[in-house]
Amino acid sequence: MATPTRTHHCSELRAEHVDQTATLAGWVNSYRDHGGVIFIDLRDRKGITQIVFRPSQPETHALADRLRNEDVIQVKGTCIKRQEGMANPKLETGDIEIEAQTLVILNKSDTPPFTPDEAHKVGEETRLQYRFIDLRQKRMQKILKTRHRVTKIMRDYFDEHEFYEIETPFLCKSTPEGARDFLVPSRLQEGCFYALPQSPQLFKQILMVGGLERYMQIARCFRDEDPRADRQAEFTQLDVEMSFINQDDIIELIEGLLRRLWKDVLDITVPEIARISYAEAMTRFGSDRPDMRFGMELVDIGDLASQTDFKVFTGAIENGGSVQAICVPGGAKLSRKQTDALAVWVKDFGAGGLPIVKVDNGSLATGVAKFLGPIADQLIEKMGAQDGDLICFGVDSKIKTVHRVLGELRVKLAHDLDMIDPNDWKWIWVIDFPLVEWNEDAKRWDSLHHPFTAPHEEDVEKIASDPGAAKSLAYDIIVNGSEIGGGSIRIHQQEVQKQVFGLLGISPEEARSKFGFLLDALRFGAPPHGGIALGLDRLVMHLENTTNIRDVIAFPKTQNGADLMTQAPSPVSDDQLAELSLRPAVKIEA
RNA sequence: GGGAGUGUAGCUCAACUGGUUAGAGCACUGGACUGUCGAUCCAGAGGUUGCGGGUUCGAAUCCCGUCACUCUCGCCA
């Protein structure tokens, strides 16, 4: 077999190469056999070039007659200019073609289940099963190229800022907090298990105590939880940690990175990114990851609600709850059927229902309008509502539910009513998160970020006196309503860490057994430090304008955690199990 | 764990209210054709209607169960 070399890529040849000899190699993208002359569109990573086979080269022509889609071939021939009217403006290389002298079939392909050109209309299940074909389509190649550029830019950027890229272990100690761990049985220590890292959190802090000062890693993380459109069990983070810095340093550093990424990939300039507090984000947008591309901010109308006889409103307020509203511009055009569907939809977020009114001729109509007569004018004014608008109410005895319902609703309505400019980008930092949040079910305080997040210095006393009011030095970076990263300044003093563990109900014994190494590290000269992690998959999703995380991962998993190509996970042999001292509760034959 | 949706030829889809032999386009096979580029023309082959059960004279269609895939609530410090 000939060596599959080539002199040019399939995107390169132009009129200026006419009369030159060229050797190309690639896949048969399509073939057109005219009995005499045969045309092949030859494809490689970079483009497509048309090859012509003429009967005047009988041996080569006979070989070419057998070519089918996705055969891998090597062609040597002469670059010739296409005659007048025969150029193909759809191809970069459409002014020329290669007149083949020799053809080598490097590898004949079985009939493919689909071709790269039609992959975009093939079901995802089939694409994932034959991922090696799917990856040949232009879109997938572009996405993976972008992903490569993003990680390259990250490494260059942090290198310029004197960060070291340091690997951390995959085989880690299991900590039951947070997400469910993926467990790996130990062969050498019977009955014991490693866990795959949910993130390199503790290791990167240890690196700071270890004096490395600036660390970054493109880190694979594992969380054994149910997936969503934008998240799967195995994902990648840009992980960063720095010593002797404050929150502003991290924010400025990451803004610089985002600026370079968007400029380089999309030629879009990232402006100085505004910061809002968690409290403000919740009050105005009902969410800690507000989408700032549209309005419809939440308005507290508790004062007006209590002036009505509408029991839904007054009842909620009497129970210590809240009545809030959003004004949906042009929302009055929604049909009864559509608003009824919204009322069902909001129940997923804990709402009892969705009271609405439409604004018509300067007054309220339909829905709950008949209950709101006394406050109609004030409501319209307070909401800034116009004729043709829809006002949706969030009502509950818990303000948290009201925020959630209206926060989710405003995003859904903005999409449904096409209120978002697809070319708009809105970045925002959310800062000053509460340190902890009361978990009503478990009757305890939970970390909002994680247990190593530092409180504001002036709030340290509140850990004991008023934990819910203590704010943390945590920050999330949001783009278009999507959280693409978050981090915090860490606790670097053993005393404070002990207090936080105490607040979280982690006993000293428990803390010692789970995080003893961290507590030790904090005793021996831990510098002040902090960091952040950005979701690489989500970042690439934004840059490539997809809502499907599987699009930006070469070999993704399905919702069931399966790899449809390799058929993982799979049963294993009894021998393998015995070696690991494992006995499954459910046995599936290997 | 819950809710919703999808599953028919290799691929994308159709098949009325349960009713003849489950169709079409692309792909595939054979043939024709010397300028196509979504080639064209002629002919052909290709089906466990995801799987299992049930109702019925009769099931792709209705019912129950199950599996896979998607979206989603819970979950994801």
PDB file of N, CA and C (backbone and C1' of nucleotides) in Angstrom, chain B residues 1 3 12 27 36 39 46 51 55-56 59 64 71-72:
ATOM      1  P     G B   1     -35.309   4.752  40.116  1.00  0.00           P
ATOM      2  O5'   G B   1     -36.490   5.716  40.565  1.00  0.00           O
ATOM      3  C5'   G B   1     -37.342   5.289  41.591  1.00  0.00           C
ATOM      4  C4'   G B   1     -38.081   6.482  42.125  1.00  0.00           C
ATOM      5  C3'   G B   1     -38.984   7.193  41.114  1.00  0.00           C
ATOM      6  O3'   G B   1     -40.222   6.536  40.906  1.00  0.00           O
ATOM      7  C1'   G B   1     -37.681   8.801  42.247  1.00  0.00           C
ATOM      8  P     G B   3     -45.052   9.678  36.956  1.00  0.00           P
ATOM      9  O5'   G B   3     -45.021  11.117  36.282  1.00  0.00           O
ATOM     10  C5'   G B   3     -45.968  12.117  36.658  1.00  0.00           C
ATOM     11  C4'   G B   3     -45.732  13.375  35.862  1.00  0.00           C
ATOM     12  C3'   G B   3     -45.748  13.204  34.355  1.00  0.00           C
ATOM     13  O3'   G B   3     -47.058  13.143  33.816  1.00  0.00           O
ATOM     14  C1'   G B   3     -43.884  14.505  34.968  1.00  0.00           C
ATOM     15  P     U B  12     -33.000   8.981  11.691  1.00  0.00           P
ATOM     16  O5'   U B  12     -33.786   9.903  10.664  1.00  0.00           O
ATOM     17  C5'   U B  12     -33.298  11.209  10.350  1.00  0.00           C
ATOM     18  C4'   U B  12     -34.239  11.884   9.395  1.00  0.00           C
ATOM     19  C3'   U B  12     -35.704  11.887   9.807  1.00  0.00           C
ATOM     20  O3'   U B  12     -35.990  12.907  10.744  1.00  0.00           O
ATOM     21  C1'   U B  12     -35.530  11.248   7.536  1.00  0.00           C
ATOM     22  P     A B  27     -29.069   9.451  -3.013  1.00  0.00           P
ATOM     23  O5'   A B  27     -28.678   8.355  -1.907  1.00  0.00           O
ATOM     24  C5'   A B  27     -27.677   8.636  -0.941  1.00  0.00           C
ATOM     25  C4'   A B  27     -27.530   7.471   0.006  1.00  0.00           C
ATOM     26  C3'   A B  27     -27.186   6.130  -0.644  1.00  0.00           C
ATOM     27  O3'   A B  27     -25.798   6.003  -0.882  1.00  0.00           O
ATOM     28  C1'   A B  27     -28.979   5.838   0.854  1.00  0.00           C
ATOM     29  P     U B  36     -23.359  20.110 -16.687  1.00  0.00           P
ATOM     30  O5'   U B  36     -23.649  19.449 -15.274  1.00  0.00           O
ATOM     31  C5'   U B  36     -24.313  18.201 -15.196  1.00  0.00           C
ATOM     32  C4'   U B  36     -23.777  17.438 -14.018  1.00  0.00           C
ATOM     33  C3'   U B  36     -23.877  18.167 -12.685  1.00  0.00           C
ATOM     34  O3'   U B  36     -25.171  18.064 -12.124  1.00  0.00           O
ATOM     35  C1'   U B  36     -21.748  17.169 -12.905  1.00  0.00           C
ATOM     36  P     A B  39     -25.355  14.886  -5.538  1.00  0.00           P
ATOM     37  O5'   A B  39     -25.626  15.159  -7.095  1.00  0.00           O
ATOM     38  C5'   A B  39     -26.613  14.434  -7.744  1.00  0.00           C
ATOM     39  C4'   A B  39     -26.969  15.134  -9.023  1.00  0.00           C
ATOM     40  C3'   A B  39     -28.122  14.508  -9.786  1.00  0.00           C
ATOM     41  O3'   A B  39     -29.368  14.920  -9.263  1.00  0.00           O
ATOM     42  C1'   A B  39     -26.335  14.926 -11.271  1.00  0.00           C
ATOM     43  P     G B  46     -36.549  -8.115  -0.679  1.00  0.00           P
ATOM     44  O5'   G B  46     -36.088  -7.032   0.389  1.00  0.00           O
ATOM     45  C5'   G B  46     -34.861  -7.202   1.103  1.00  0.00           C
ATOM     46  C4'   G B  46     -34.514  -5.945   1.837  1.00  0.00           C
ATOM     47  C3'   G B  46     -35.535  -5.505   2.883  1.00  0.00           C
ATOM     48  O3'   G B  46     -35.327  -6.179   4.110  1.00  0.00           O
ATOM     49  C1'   G B  46     -34.887  -3.655   1.546  1.00  0.00           C
ATOM     50  P     C B  51     -40.304  -4.728  17.951  1.00  0.00           P
ATOM     51  O5'   C B  51     -40.044  -5.324  19.404  1.00  0.00           O
ATOM     52  C5'   C B  51     -38.818  -5.977  19.712  1.00  0.00           C
ATOM     53  C4'   C B  51     -38.809  -6.366  21.167  1.00  0.00           C
ATOM     54  C3'   C B  51     -40.035  -7.136  21.643  1.00  0.00           C
ATOM     55  O3'   C B  51     -39.961  -8.507  21.335  1.00  0.00           O
ATOM     56  C1'   C B  51     -39.580  -5.393  23.152  1.00  0.00           C
ATOM     57  P     U B  55     -57.141 -11.148  25.630  1.00  0.00           P
ATOM     58  O5'   U B  55     -57.856  -9.782  25.222  1.00  0.00           O
ATOM     59  C5'   U B  55     -58.647  -9.072  26.169  1.00  0.00           C
ATOM     60  C4'   U B  55     -59.209  -7.824  25.548  1.00  0.00           C
ATOM     61  C3'   U B  55     -59.931  -8.034  24.229  1.00  0.00           C
ATOM     62  O3'   U B  55     -61.272  -8.463  24.424  1.00  0.00           O
ATOM     63  C1'   U B  55     -58.449  -6.205  24.029  1.00  0.00           C
ATOM     64  P     U B  56     -61.812  -9.734  23.575  1.00  0.00           P
ATOM     65  O5'   U B  56     -61.888  -9.155  22.102  1.00  0.00           O
ATOM     66  C5'   U B  56     -62.716  -8.042  21.793  1.00  0.00           C
ATOM     67  C4'   U B  56     -62.433  -7.572  20.400  1.00  0.00           C
ATOM     68  C3'   U B  56     -62.441  -8.660  19.333  1.00  0.00           C
ATOM     69  O3'   U B  56     -63.755  -8.977  18.915  1.00  0.00           O
ATOM     70  C1'   U B  56     -60.556  -7.256  19.047  1.00  0.00           C
ATOM     71  P     A B  59     -54.678  -8.038  14.983  1.00  0.00           P
ATOM     72  O5'   A B  59     -54.793  -6.472  14.791  1.00  0.00           O
ATOM     73  C5'   A B  59     -54.322  -5.840  13.607  1.00  0.00           C
ATOM     74  C4'   A B  59     -53.499  -4.615  13.957  1.00  0.00           C
ATOM     75  C3'   A B  59     -52.207  -4.917  14.722  1.00  0.00           C
ATOM     76  O3'   A B  59     -51.251  -3.909  14.399  1.00  0.00           O
ATOM     77  C1'   A B  59     -53.601  -3.590  16.065  1.00  0.00           C
ATOM     78  P     C B  64     -52.761   2.347  29.916  1.00  0.00           P
ATOM     79  O5'   C B  64     -52.128   1.000  30.470  1.00  0.00           O
ATOM     80  C5'   C B  64     -52.732   0.299  31.552  1.00  0.00           C
ATOM     81  C4'   C B  64     -51.986  -0.976  31.831  1.00  0.00           C
ATOM     82  C3'   C B  64     -50.480  -0.846  31.979  1.00  0.00           C
ATOM     83  O3'   C B  64     -50.087  -0.370  33.251  1.00  0.00           O
ATOM     84  C1'   C B  64     -50.964  -2.669  30.563  1.00  0.00           C
ATOM     85  P     C B  71     -31.655  16.687  26.628  1.00  0.00           P
ATOM     86  O5'   C B  71     -32.982  17.421  27.114  1.00  0.00           O
ATOM     87  C5'   C B  71     -33.547  18.460  26.334  1.00  0.00           C
ATOM     88  C4'   C B  71     -34.909  18.835  26.881  1.00  0.00           C
ATOM     89  C3'   C B  71     -34.961  19.117  28.379  1.00  0.00           C
ATOM     90  O3'   C B  71     -34.480  20.401  28.723  1.00  0.00           O
ATOM     91  C1'   C B  71     -36.770  17.733  27.781  1.00  0.00           C
ATOM     92  P     U B  72     -33.764  20.633  30.127  1.00  0.00           P
ATOM     93  O5'   U B  72     -34.960  20.397  31.156  1.00  0.00           O
ATOM     94  C5'   U B  72     -36.048  21.311  31.218  1.00  0.00           C
ATOM     95  C4'   U B  72     -37.128  20.774  32.115  1.00  0.00           C
ATOM     96  C3'   U B  72     -36.733  20.576  33.576  1.00  0.00           C
ATOM     97  O3'   U B  72     -36.809  21.793  34.299  1.00  0.00           O
ATOM     98  C1'   U B  72     -37.913  18.669  32.792  1.00  0.00           C
TER      99        U B  72
END
